Amino acid sequence: MTVPAALDLSSDAVDLLRTLIDIPSESRQEAVIADAVEAALTAYDHLDVVRDGHTIVARTQLGRPERVVIGGHLDTVPENANMPSRLVRVEDEDRVYGLGACDMKGGVAVSLRLAAALTAPTRDVTWIYYEAEEIDSQFNGLRRLADERPELLAADFAVLMEPSNAVVEAGCQGTMRVDVRTTGTRSHSARSWMGHNAIHDAGEVLRRLSAYQPRTVEVDGLTYREGLNAVGIRGGVAGNVIPDECVVSVNYRFAPTRSAVEGEAHLREVFEGYDVTLIDAVDGALPGLSHPAAVAFVAAVGGTPSPKFGWTDVARFTALGVPAVNFGTGNPSLAHHKDEYVPVADLARVEDGLRSWLSA
Amino acid sequence: MTVPAALDLSSDAVDLLRTLIDIPSESRQEAVIADAVEAALTAYDHLDVVRDGHTIVARTQLGRPERVVIGGHLDTVPENANMPSRLVRVEDEDRVYGLGACDMKGGVAVSLRLAAALTAPTRDVTWIYYEAEEIDSQFNGLRRLADERPELLAADFAVLMEPSNAVVEAGCQGTMRVDVRTTGTRSHSARSWMGHNAIHDAGEVLRRLSAYQPRTVEVDGLTYREGLNAVGIRGGVAGNVIPDECVVSVNYRFAPTRSAVEGEAHLREVFEGYDVTLIDAVDGALPGLSHPAAVAFVAAVGGTPSPKFGWTDVARFTALGVPAVNFGTGNPSLAHHKDEYVPVADLARVEDGLRSWLSA
């Protein structure tokens, strides 16, 4: 038995964040942090707490005309010599460093403080702290709720607290992986003319990738930038054998105006003449910034919304018909980096934005 | 303890070959077959038998003016559902199938029969049966003799009984492997413009390989065909990361008129602008067909010599100043194939050729 970690949700945001970082919670090892979050939230009478696996849902039940979801995940990628947490001042900026600081315990700390403090928000709130966002979606706690208990996600609007530099990042791009395969004929490399080299043939696949001009797509005033890239290549049998297969693994990031089905058709055109196998694909999410709930949110938190280039779980809300945006602490480019951190100023900025929205 | 295998060197060549095939002798597991070969040869008074590891050397000591080496390896590649041996008639041809039939127990069977039968050859003979030819040369029994007991390899001429369709295959090409590396900058694939894709850059390396025109080189009336091929490619960090490295593993087969040093310089020209790392390289062996011992050998065994495209241990003799050729049973293209076999007619043809040479 480990001693249960205790969380004081009334403590300073930096202290609470550092406590959260110092509870290891790599994906599939969220039991301790989920126990701590559940215990801390259950202490508040204004919250109705439900647990599903290591995913915690805490709801106000005030009968408000509007309900919003504010969600974040509890898990992190594996440790990379970035534990325990550290508070460091760099070039006039106070920062909290440590595994998950940016992705996304900064957002979780803010959200936990608000869940405890806002006993009578002007909108009913469903606070969600979920497991296993960083790994295959079969384990994802939000995916499981959407599939098995969608009533817990019912809302007029959702905010996912993924890192977004404390500004609203709207929608998300879709993502797809395909394998592009060339085939040849093996022979001994001392008699290469008796075979056909599949790796040489992959040169044309790489040429098409290099020559590809990705689109930029405008939606709701936001500019999405697409991308088409080899993310892996493999081929070869032995050092003395002409290889009979080469596989280029390609990742396509596409604007939310294009469906995954359309994206796949596009890739089959790009790689016409080659064997293309779809590995996985998920639709993006339209920004939905014209929705009244989104307009109110953007007005309350301020700043100019940006497009979200990466895929995030906001797409799960979109698929349920719930408009959703990303709004959280830290620079998304630092996610999964050894040196990830969160500026202390982001914690206050995001907390203030959400507080004013939920108090208006 | 396994029961020692017994070899009857006076038995029919097909029977002896099948007995040899049915003694498993994958590289590094040659103890049983080496014991059997040593015991069988030691029974003959005209042979002076020396053992080094699992390598057996049996010499006549008749004081002849000329000494020749006749060598073959005892090991095979791993089993591939091709045991035990089978005698099969296919389209009017009798064949012995089984692991190592072609590479090279057919040659070993012929050589063992001759070692036993030729009590007074016209040239002194050093019969060699060595271990670990099919794996890294650090284990190669012939390499070890050349390095540590070169006096056992002293000779005027050497015949290596690698498969050669029962005709003389002269010399061998050199072989070299280099890694050609491209480097880039990692980034998240959702923001690919922040990185630089090393796999895309490898497209130009593959283009140069596809466009490369290998030389053909004439030596002693033989035409050597060179070859330059990718035999492996690898790159990729994760499905959502722009890769910062790609490595193309390239195998160069070059005519024996070119040294390994010259070959490396050539590859550095071909891949100018890229990071080229030499992995390994061995010189080839000139055919040496104008040497008197080679002339006498070719005249005795008949047929028209061909060039040897692959690298073989003949190069070790060449490096010691001993002219050497390949002459053995079976089609070299079948070496290491699941369905390797030796035509029964090859056994007689090679045995007759060697017998007439050693009796003239």
XYZ file of C-alpha atoms in Angstrom:
720
model
C 0.000 0.000 0.000
C 1.205 3.478 -0.813
C 0.140 6.278 1.475
C -2.728 8.103 -0.261
C -1.632 11.494 -1.528
C -3.636 14.367 -0.067
C -4.544 17.411 -2.113
C -5.428 20.759 -0.549
C -7.569 22.423 -3.199
C -7.430 25.741 -1.364
C -3.663 25.928 -1.590
C -1.807 28.249 -3.915
C -1.936 27.192 -7.598
C 1.845 26.707 -7.786
C 1.865 24.521 -4.670
C -1.078 22.478 -5.893
C 0.521 22.052 -9.329
C 3.814 20.901 -7.815
C 1.989 18.411 -5.594
C 0.214 17.050 -8.684
C 3.470 16.768 -10.667
C 5.110 14.933 -7.784
C 2.461 12.208 -7.854
C 3.718 9.931 -10.681
C 0.843 9.252 -13.074
C 2.155 7.766 -16.276
C -0.663 6.381 -18.407
C -2.155 3.196 -16.888
C -0.696 4.150 -13.501
C -3.269 6.779 -12.498
C -4.711 5.009 -9.436
C -2.913 7.142 -6.841
C -3.625 10.508 -8.449
C -7.238 9.530 -9.189
C -7.717 8.485 -5.536
C -6.354 11.846 -4.417
C -8.552 13.832 -6.811
C -11.649 11.836 -5.873
C -11.012 12.233 -2.140
C -10.371 15.962 -2.449
C -13.503 16.682 -4.501
C -15.778 14.452 -2.424
C -15.131 16.781 0.525
C -17.144 19.518 -1.195
C -20.914 19.346 -0.716
C -21.695 21.336 -3.858
C -20.172 18.612 -6.040
C -21.727 15.299 -7.043
C -18.730 12.991 -7.622
C -18.807 9.874 -9.825
C -15.866 7.607 -10.525
C -15.429 5.419 -13.605
C -12.162 3.489 -13.568
C -9.567 6.140 -12.792
C -11.705 8.882 -14.291
C -13.420 11.322 -11.914
C -16.509 13.355 -12.813
C -17.667 16.084 -10.380
C -20.879 17.992 -11.178
C -22.695 20.947 -9.742
C -26.464 20.392 -9.716
C -27.793 23.940 -9.459
C -30.455 23.712 -12.154
C -28.781 26.405 -14.257
C -30.150 26.859 -17.811
C -26.737 26.004 -19.253
C -24.245 23.244 -18.437
C -20.595 23.258 -19.454
C -17.870 20.614 -19.279
C -14.359 21.535 -18.182
C -12.025 18.593 -18.674
C -8.423 17.545 -18.405
C -6.434 14.344 -18.251
C -4.491 13.091 -15.243
C -1.886 10.970 -17.027
C 1.541 11.872 -18.396
C 4.010 10.408 -20.847
C 6.880 8.390 -19.243
C 9.348 10.160 -16.974
C 12.403 11.570 -18.718
C 14.700 12.712 -15.919
C 12.217 15.521 -15.226
C 11.011 14.678 -11.744
C 10.442 16.043 -9.141
C 8.910 19.454 -9.836
C 11.010 22.614 -9.689
C 10.061 26.301 -9.413
C 12.621 28.268 -11.434
C 12.965 31.887 -12.497
C 14.205 32.242 -16.102
C 14.620 35.662 -17.707
C 12.067 37.402 -15.476
C 9.578 34.559 -15.819
C 8.618 32.222 -12.981
C 8.151 28.710 -14.267
C 7.135 25.361 -12.856
C 9.162 22.587 -14.465
C 8.492 18.863 -14.257
C 6.858 15.912 -15.965
C 3.354 16.891 -17.018
C 3.721 20.548 -15.972
C 2.627 21.652 -19.429
C 0.696 18.566 -20.569
C -1.403 19.052 -18.530
C -1.213 19.250 -14.775
C -1.141 23.058 -14.981
C -4.681 22.927 -16.365
C -5.695 20.277 -13.823
C -4.434 22.422 -10.929
C -6.453 25.429 -12.105
C -9.514 23.308 -12.692
C -9.328 21.653 -9.260
C -9.000 25.038 -7.509
C -12.049 26.361 -9.385
C -14.110 23.209 -8.789
C -13.563 23.657 -5.064
C -13.968 27.438 -4.927
C -16.925 28.047 -7.231
C -19.781 26.803 -5.084
C -22.394 28.653 -7.147
C -21.214 29.114 -10.726
C -23.611 30.857 -13.111
C -23.478 27.810 -15.379
C -23.696 24.259 -14.071
C -20.276 22.689 -14.483
C -19.217 19.092 -15.112
C -15.560 18.889 -14.043
C -13.795 15.886 -15.590
C -10.386 14.440 -14.682
C -9.676 11.483 -16.932
C -7.170 8.745 -17.447
C -4.989 7.505 -20.336
C -5.060 10.349 -22.833
C -1.426 9.843 -23.866
C -1.782 6.292 -25.176
C -3.950 4.250 -27.520
C -7.544 5.498 -27.393
C -8.848 2.108 -26.251
C -7.698 3.141 -22.752
C -8.828 6.791 -22.911
C -11.201 7.602 -20.043
C -13.034 10.326 -21.976
C -13.476 7.977 -24.944
C -14.972 5.398 -22.582
C -17.381 7.908 -21.040
C -18.459 9.051 -24.532
C -19.126 5.453 -25.566
C -20.600 4.036 -22.362
C -21.950 6.918 -20.248
C -22.550 9.786 -22.686
C -25.095 11.288 -20.269
C -22.141 12.331 -18.081
C -20.814 14.420 -20.978
C -24.118 16.115 -21.795
C -23.445 19.872 -22.050
C -23.970 23.018 -24.083
C -20.272 23.695 -24.403
C -16.961 22.089 -23.418
C -13.522 23.375 -22.557
C -10.565 21.017 -22.731
C -7.624 22.316 -20.734
C -4.863 21.103 -23.066
C -1.925 23.539 -23.237
C -2.779 26.501 -25.460
C -0.623 29.383 -24.160
C -3.614 30.618 -22.124
C -5.499 31.617 -25.256
C -8.434 29.862 -26.886
C -7.350 27.311 -29.490
C -10.388 26.341 -31.474
C -11.283 23.060 -33.157
C -8.541 20.655 -34.120
C -7.140 19.133 -37.261
C -7.761 15.532 -38.232
C -4.935 13.046 -38.398
C -4.392 9.917 -40.420
C -1.629 7.407 -40.947
C -1.141 5.334 -44.055
C 1.569 2.893 -45.078
C 2.817 3.287 -48.636
C 4.433 0.068 -49.760
C 6.724 -0.830 -52.628
C 7.455 -4.417 -53.542
C 10.294 -5.991 -55.477
C 12.065 -9.317 -55.857
C 14.739 -10.674 -53.555
C 18.082 -11.825 -54.879
C 21.592 -12.134 -53.534
C 23.147 -8.668 -53.637
C 26.167 -10.090 -55.490
C 23.764 -10.732 -58.402
C 21.498 -7.740 -57.926
C 20.368 -7.809 -61.578
C 18.410 -10.956 -60.784
C 16.232 -9.069 -58.286
C 14.300 -5.818 -58.071
C 15.082 -3.324 -55.329
C 11.958 -2.170 -53.456
C 13.898 0.437 -51.452
C 15.076 2.149 -54.636
C 11.438 2.311 -55.755
C 10.504 4.144 -52.552
C 12.584 7.084 -53.805
C 9.618 8.241 -55.892
C 7.319 8.078 -52.836
C 9.756 10.331 -50.958
C 9.996 12.643 -53.986
C 6.208 13.109 -53.989
C 6.295 13.858 -50.253
C 9.062 16.430 -50.711
C 7.213 18.084 -53.601
C 3.819 18.102 -51.842
C 2.385 21.553 -51.157
C 0.182 21.368 -48.046
C -2.998 23.467 -48.009
C -3.876 26.277 -45.658
C -7.599 26.435 -44.928
C -9.581 29.329 -43.416
C -12.490 28.516 -41.057
C -14.234 31.037 -38.740
C -11.329 33.408 -39.345
C -8.750 30.822 -38.283
C -6.040 29.498 -40.614
C -5.368 25.782 -40.393
C -2.072 24.536 -41.850
C -2.057 21.004 -43.109
C 0.976 18.703 -43.328
C 1.953 15.491 -45.100
C 5.044 13.735 -43.813
C 6.904 10.484 -43.708
C 7.151 9.597 -40.022
C 8.858 6.254 -40.589
C 10.502 4.123 -43.233
C 11.627 0.540 -43.096
C 12.993 -1.975 -45.535
C 15.723 -4.564 -45.833
C 16.187 -8.290 -45.324
C 19.919 -8.712 -44.733
C 23.140 -7.008 -45.685
C 23.551 -9.261 -48.735
C 19.967 -9.416 -50.024
C 18.172 -7.158 -52.508
C 15.104 -6.079 -50.503
C 11.661 -7.048 -51.753
C 9.665 -4.600 -49.616
C 9.865 -1.052 -48.354
C 7.198 0.657 -46.277
C 6.928 4.417 -45.863
C 4.716 5.354 -42.915
C 2.997 8.648 -43.681
C 1.147 10.999 -41.330
C -1.401 13.407 -42.792
C -2.719 16.315 -40.708
C -5.769 17.845 -42.325
C -8.025 20.833 -41.697
C -11.359 20.093 -39.981
C -13.268 21.015 -43.151
C -12.034 17.746 -44.645
C -13.335 14.431 -43.313
C -11.108 11.436 -42.713
C -12.845 9.670 -45.604
C -12.020 12.586 -47.917
C -8.483 12.673 -46.560
C -7.938 9.016 -47.367
C -9.189 9.526 -50.925
C -6.770 12.442 -51.280
C -3.802 10.334 -50.135
C -4.737 7.575 -52.569
C -4.502 10.206 -55.334
C -1.174 11.540 -54.081
C 0.285 8.024 -53.992
C -1.421 6.750 -57.109
C 0.332 3.670 -58.460
C 1.444 2.553 -54.983
C -0.027 0.163 -52.463
C -1.620 2.389 -49.777
C -2.911 0.894 -46.512
C -4.920 2.975 -44.044
C -3.531 2.452 -40.537
C -5.725 4.833 -38.538
C -7.656 8.041 -39.008
C -9.680 10.448 -36.908
C -11.766 13.397 -37.986
C -10.828 16.830 -36.779
C -13.252 19.239 -35.110
C -14.594 22.448 -36.600
C -13.846 25.466 -34.399
C -17.544 26.287 -33.919
C -16.679 29.804 -32.745
C -19.993 31.157 -34.028
C -21.939 29.077 -31.508
C -23.474 31.363 -28.814
C -21.811 29.423 -25.976
C -18.433 29.812 -27.722
C -19.004 33.530 -28.318
C -19.754 34.020 -24.621
C -16.695 32.007 -23.635
C -14.307 33.890 -25.902
C -15.733 37.213 -24.728
C -15.259 36.216 -21.071
C -11.713 34.834 -21.275
C -10.457 37.407 -23.770
C -7.657 37.180 -26.301
C -7.755 36.200 -29.972
C -8.547 32.549 -30.687
C -5.979 30.526 -32.641
C -6.448 27.317 -34.610
C -5.433 24.023 -32.923
C -3.143 22.136 -35.279
C -2.826 18.933 -33.307
C -5.663 16.498 -32.732
C -7.158 16.634 -29.241
C -10.086 15.158 -27.385
C -12.186 18.219 -28.305
C -13.071 16.123 -31.351
C -14.882 13.682 -29.053
C -17.206 16.486 -27.882
C -17.747 17.674 -31.431
C -18.733 14.125 -32.367
C -21.321 14.219 -29.548
C -22.701 17.526 -30.876
C -21.102 19.595 -28.092
C -19.102 22.615 -29.291
C -15.683 22.566 -27.635
C -12.433 24.513 -27.481
C -8.936 24.055 -26.037
C -7.951 26.517 -23.331
C -5.112 25.755 -20.971
C -1.753 26.696 -19.510
C 1.628 26.229 -21.144
C 3.035 26.115 -24.658
C 1.749 23.119 -26.624
C 5.113 22.848 -28.390
C 6.651 21.840 -25.049
C 4.300 18.919 -24.524
C 6.243 15.653 -24.086
C 9.543 17.510 -23.936
C 12.013 16.659 -21.214
C 12.100 20.350 -20.305
C 8.369 21.031 -20.318
C 7.232 23.782 -18.004
C 4.352 26.096 -17.312
C 4.746 29.854 -16.775
C 3.285 30.744 -13.387
C 1.539 33.698 -15.045
C -0.426 31.274 -17.251
C -1.974 29.673 -14.182
C -3.479 32.958 -13.030
C -4.505 34.025 -16.524
C -6.435 30.828 -17.266
C -7.954 30.689 -13.798
C -9.109 34.309 -14.027
C -10.618 33.742 -17.476
C -12.598 30.709 -16.416
C -13.659 32.316 -13.136
C -15.041 35.402 -14.850
C -16.890 33.253 -17.412
C -18.454 31.110 -14.692
C -19.343 34.133 -12.558
C -20.906 36.327 -15.235
C 25.850 -37.246 -24.926
C 24.723 -37.771 -28.478
C 25.823 -40.935 -30.226
C 28.778 -39.969 -32.445
C 27.800 -39.985 -36.089
C 29.839 -42.443 -38.158
C 30.852 -41.638 -41.725
C 31.764 -44.326 -44.231
C 33.991 -42.508 -46.704
C 33.894 -45.427 -49.103
C 30.137 -45.264 -49.468
C 28.353 -43.925 -52.536
C 28.545 -40.126 -52.896
C 24.753 -39.739 -52.613
C 24.625 -41.823 -49.428
C 27.552 -39.950 -47.901
C 26.013 -36.595 -48.811
C 22.668 -37.554 -47.260
C 24.418 -38.716 -44.088
C 26.220 -35.351 -43.911
C 22.989 -33.387 -44.456
C 21.253 -35.376 -41.730
C 23.864 -34.320 -39.161
C 22.614 -30.841 -38.115
C 25.519 -28.399 -38.285
C 24.226 -24.856 -38.110
C 27.055 -22.395 -37.535
C 28.453 -22.640 -33.976
C 26.959 -26.138 -33.658
C 29.564 -28.049 -35.668
C 30.918 -30.264 -32.856
C 29.120 -33.455 -33.942
C 29.920 -33.196 -37.645
C 33.521 -32.177 -36.912
C 33.917 -35.195 -34.594
C 32.585 -37.452 -37.342
C 34.876 -35.982 -40.012
C 37.913 -36.159 -37.740
C 37.211 -39.782 -36.744
C 36.647 -40.866 -40.343
C 39.824 -39.231 -41.687
C 42.028 -40.357 -38.803
C 41.353 -43.942 -39.895
C 43.461 -43.382 -43.012
C 47.211 -43.790 -42.578
C 48.084 -41.607 -45.567
C 46.557 -38.572 -43.855
C 48.065 -36.444 -41.126
C 45.052 -35.017 -39.257
C 45.106 -31.807 -37.190
C 42.122 -30.294 -35.396
C 41.702 -26.621 -34.519
C 38.390 -25.916 -32.781
C 35.848 -27.591 -35.030
C 38.061 -27.223 -38.084
C 39.787 -30.346 -39.424
C 42.930 -30.302 -41.569
C 44.079 -33.583 -43.181
C 47.342 -33.585 -45.164
C 49.194 -36.031 -47.351
C 52.938 -35.867 -46.724
C 54.327 -37.425 -49.896
C 57.043 -34.876 -50.606
C 55.446 -33.898 -53.924
C 56.893 -30.765 -55.633
C 53.484 -29.083 -55.436
C 50.933 -28.781 -52.619
C 47.298 -27.805 -53.107
C 44.531 -26.961 -50.663
C 41.014 -28.279 -51.213
C 38.640 -26.722 -48.715
C 35.033 -26.554 -47.726
C 32.968 -25.489 -44.739
C 30.948 -27.812 -42.519
C 28.348 -25.351 -41.258
C 24.960 -24.395 -42.686
C 22.512 -21.570 -42.279
C 19.584 -22.299 -39.904
C 17.098 -25.038 -40.761
C 14.113 -23.908 -42.804
C 11.781 -26.910 -42.897
C 14.314 -28.605 -45.189
C 15.442 -31.565 -43.086
C 15.981 -34.483 -43.397
C 17.584 -35.100 -46.783
C 15.530 -36.377 -49.733
C 16.539 -37.986 -53.025
C 14.057 -36.812 -55.649
C 13.799 -37.154 -59.408
C 12.618 -33.923 -61.071
C 12.292 -33.695 -64.853
C 14.828 -36.412 -65.606
C 17.286 -35.067 -63.041
C 18.166 -36.864 -59.799
C 18.600 -34.362 -56.998
C 19.534 -34.465 -53.341
C 17.474 -31.929 -51.401
C 18.089 -30.770 -47.851
C 19.681 -28.110 -45.689
C 23.235 -27.518 -46.895
C 22.915 -29.825 -49.932
C 24.085 -27.015 -52.197
C 25.967 -24.842 -49.695
C 28.038 -26.934 -49.365
C 27.799 -30.503 -48.167
C 27.804 -31.727 -51.775
C 31.350 -30.405 -52.083
C 32.268 -31.804 -48.653
C 31.002 -35.273 -49.617
C 33.087 -35.299 -52.795
C 36.126 -34.002 -50.959
C 35.853 -36.599 -48.155
C 35.545 -39.461 -50.667
C 38.646 -38.215 -52.519
C 40.630 -37.634 -49.317
C 40.029 -41.266 -48.382
C 40.486 -42.802 -51.837
C 43.503 -40.896 -53.163
C 46.296 -42.464 -51.158
C 48.981 -41.271 -53.581
C 47.867 -38.079 -55.337
C 50.334 -36.531 -57.788
C 50.207 -33.305 -55.767
C 50.323 -33.215 -51.991
C 46.884 -32.218 -50.754
C 45.770 -30.302 -47.677
C 42.096 -31.177 -47.187
C 40.310 -28.610 -45.010
C 36.848 -28.872 -43.417
C 36.134 -25.694 -41.516
C 33.581 -24.181 -39.224
C 31.460 -21.038 -39.198
C 31.623 -19.756 -42.762
C 27.993 -18.581 -42.744
C 28.306 -16.056 -39.922
C 30.476 -13.157 -38.820
C 34.087 -13.760 -39.849
C 35.301 -13.582 -36.243
C 34.108 -17.209 -35.944
C 35.306 -18.409 -39.377
C 37.639 -21.401 -39.009
C 39.565 -20.611 -42.210
C 40.032 -17.002 -41.114
C 41.415 -18.260 -37.799
C 43.850 -20.636 -39.518
C 45.004 -17.824 -41.828
C 45.615 -15.553 -38.849
C 47.000 -18.024 -36.325
C 48.368 -21.051 -38.192
C 49.068 -19.861 -41.737
C 51.608 -22.705 -42.194
C 48.626 -25.090 -42.417
C 47.380 -23.138 -45.455
C 50.752 -23.056 -47.263
C 50.151 -24.189 -50.857
C 50.772 -23.453 -54.525
C 47.079 -23.368 -55.353
C 43.735 -23.654 -53.573
C 40.297 -24.885 -54.556
C 37.310 -23.813 -52.502
C 34.358 -26.123 -53.039
C 31.626 -23.473 -52.845
C 28.730 -24.185 -55.235
C 29.684 -23.224 -58.798
C 27.560 -25.476 -61.047
C 30.534 -27.826 -61.385
C 32.493 -25.305 -63.411
C 35.422 -23.176 -62.323
C 34.368 -19.812 -60.935
C 37.419 -17.651 -60.688
C 38.330 -14.917 -58.255
C 35.577 -13.061 -56.437
C 34.242 -9.553 -56.195
C 34.861 -7.343 -53.199
C 32.008 -6.216 -50.995
C 31.485 -3.171 -48.828
C 28.698 -1.720 -46.742
C 28.259 1.941 -45.957
C 25.546 3.823 -44.102
C 24.381 7.006 -45.792
C 22.742 9.266 -43.239
C 20.488 12.291 -43.502
C 19.726 14.461 -40.513
C 16.889 16.875 -39.806
C 15.074 18.462 -36.892
C 12.330 16.861 -34.842
C 9.003 18.531 -34.323
C 5.452 17.452 -33.627
C 3.951 16.300 -36.920
C 0.935 18.578 -36.329
C 3.399 21.495 -36.737
C 5.690 19.926 -39.309
C 6.885 23.328 -40.563
C 8.785 23.722 -37.287
C 10.957 20.674 -38.085
C 12.947 19.290 -41.002
C 12.154 15.824 -42.337
C 15.251 13.613 -42.663
C 13.318 10.815 -44.383
C 12.219 13.169 -47.163
C 15.885 14.100 -47.659
C 16.779 10.424 -48.172
C 14.773 10.555 -51.418
C 17.792 12.038 -53.194
C 20.032 9.213 -51.880
C 17.592 6.679 -53.335
C 17.442 8.647 -56.594
C 21.233 8.424 -56.965
C 21.086 4.678 -56.301
C 18.349 4.209 -58.919
C 20.272 6.257 -61.471
C 23.630 4.564 -60.790
C 25.091 2.649 -63.737
C 27.224 -0.210 -62.378
C 30.416 -1.079 -64.257
C 31.270 -4.313 -65.989
C 34.987 -5.115 -65.800
C 36.983 -7.616 -67.871
C 39.807 -9.557 -66.183
C 41.520 -12.682 -67.624
C 38.668 -12.947 -70.144
C 36.026 -12.931 -67.389
C 33.354 -10.231 -67.092
C 32.638 -9.059 -63.568
C 29.362 -7.173 -63.009
C 29.330 -4.710 -60.179
C 26.293 -3.622 -58.182
C 25.320 -0.779 -55.853
C 22.177 -1.287 -53.806
C 20.286 -0.160 -50.776
C 19.949 -3.259 -48.605
C 18.225 -1.495 -45.726
C 16.601 1.774 -44.744
C 15.433 2.983 -41.384
C 14.067 6.184 -39.969
C 11.307 7.430 -37.726
C 10.776 8.345 -34.086
C 7.033 7.982 -33.538
C 3.851 8.289 -35.538
C 3.466 11.954 -34.575
C 7.066 13.164 -34.832
C 8.940 14.643 -37.806
C 11.985 12.328 -38.003
C 15.443 13.804 -37.491
C 17.447 10.905 -38.950
C 17.258 8.440 -41.797
C 19.916 5.828 -42.578
C 20.234 4.068 -45.910
C 22.384 0.949 -45.666
C 24.158 0.434 -48.988
C 25.983 -2.644 -50.271
C 28.596 -2.200 -53.014
C 29.887 -5.239 -54.915
C 32.992 -4.348 -56.884
C 35.265 -6.061 -59.392
C 38.540 -7.455 -57.995
C 40.543 -4.873 -59.977
C 39.297 -2.265 -57.516
C 40.540 -2.299 -53.924
C 38.259 -1.728 -50.964
C 40.049 1.584 -50.351
C 39.321 2.686 -53.922
C 35.755 1.453 -53.579
C 35.174 3.552 -50.484
C 36.518 6.653 -52.236
C 34.136 5.956 -55.123
C 31.129 5.718 -52.796
C 32.084 8.971 -51.107
C 31.922 10.580 -54.564
C 28.583 8.969 -55.408
C 27.082 10.205 -52.132
C 28.844 13.549 -52.048
C 27.065 15.954 -49.719
C 25.870 13.168 -47.415
C 27.254 11.681 -44.244
C 28.833 8.340 -45.304
C 30.029 5.824 -42.690
C 32.006 2.740 -43.690
C 30.546 -0.321 -41.939
C 32.701 -3.094 -43.387
C 34.686 -3.869 -46.518
C 36.683 -6.749 -47.933
C 38.824 -6.847 -51.024
C 37.895 -9.236 -53.791
C 40.285 -11.717 -55.371
C 41.713 -11.515 -58.864
C 40.956 -14.652 -60.888
C 44.646 -15.481 -61.350
C 43.800 -17.834 -64.196
C 47.162 -17.190 -65.855
C 49.018 -18.794 -62.941
C 50.537 -22.170 -64.033
C 48.772 -24.069 -61.242
C 45.440 -22.527 -62.318
C 46.099 -23.357 -65.979
C 46.778 -26.988 -65.067
C 43.654 -27.116 -62.899
C 41.356 -25.659 -65.539
C 42.782 -28.016 -68.159
C 42.212 -31.021 -65.907
C 38.660 -30.282 -64.791
C 37.497 -28.919 -68.158
C 34.762 -26.408 -68.891
C 34.921 -22.659 -69.358
C 35.664 -20.636 -66.221
C 33.102 -18.028 -65.107
C 33.583 -15.031 -62.854
C 32.495 -15.381 -59.212
C 30.237 -12.439 -58.352
C 29.822 -13.114 -54.656
C 32.590 -12.773 -52.114
C 33.989 -16.104 -50.904
C 36.835 -17.344 -48.760
C 39.018 -17.632 -51.910
C 39.947 -14.045 -51.070
C 41.648 -15.306 -47.891
C 43.985 -17.456 -50.000
C 44.627 -14.606 -52.410
C 45.553 -12.434 -49.438
C 48.084 -15.123 -48.413
C 49.538 -15.134 -51.935
C 47.932 -18.459 -52.883
C 45.989 -18.403 -56.180
C 42.557 -19.907 -55.624
C 39.332 -20.709 -57.450
C 35.813 -21.847 -56.585
C 34.815 -25.265 -57.911
C 31.923 -27.157 -56.397
C 28.556 -28.840 -56.822
C 25.180 -27.109 -57.060
C 23.862 -23.787 -58.280
C 25.135 -20.861 -56.187
C 21.792 -19.086 -56.663
C 20.179 -21.835 -54.543
C 22.460 -21.274 -51.569
C 20.444 -20.455 -48.423
C 17.178 -21.244 -50.165
C 14.661 -23.452 -48.439
C 14.616 -25.651 -51.535
C 18.342 -25.906 -52.085
C 19.494 -29.100 -53.763
C 22.407 -30.629 -55.595
C 22.076 -32.503 -58.913
C 23.498 -35.991 -58.462
C 25.314 -35.539 -61.791
C 27.274 -32.603 -60.285
C 28.747 -34.893 -57.626
C 30.282 -37.185 -60.240
C 31.385 -34.322 -62.486
C 33.247 -32.478 -59.728
C 34.718 -35.670 -58.288
C 35.949 -36.800 -61.701
C 37.497 -33.404 -62.406
C 39.401 -33.286 -59.138
C 40.441 -36.932 -59.405
C 41.902 -36.493 -62.876
C 43.758 -33.328 -61.767
C 45.224 -35.096 -58.717
C 46.123 -38.199 -60.723
C 47.769 -36.537 -63.723
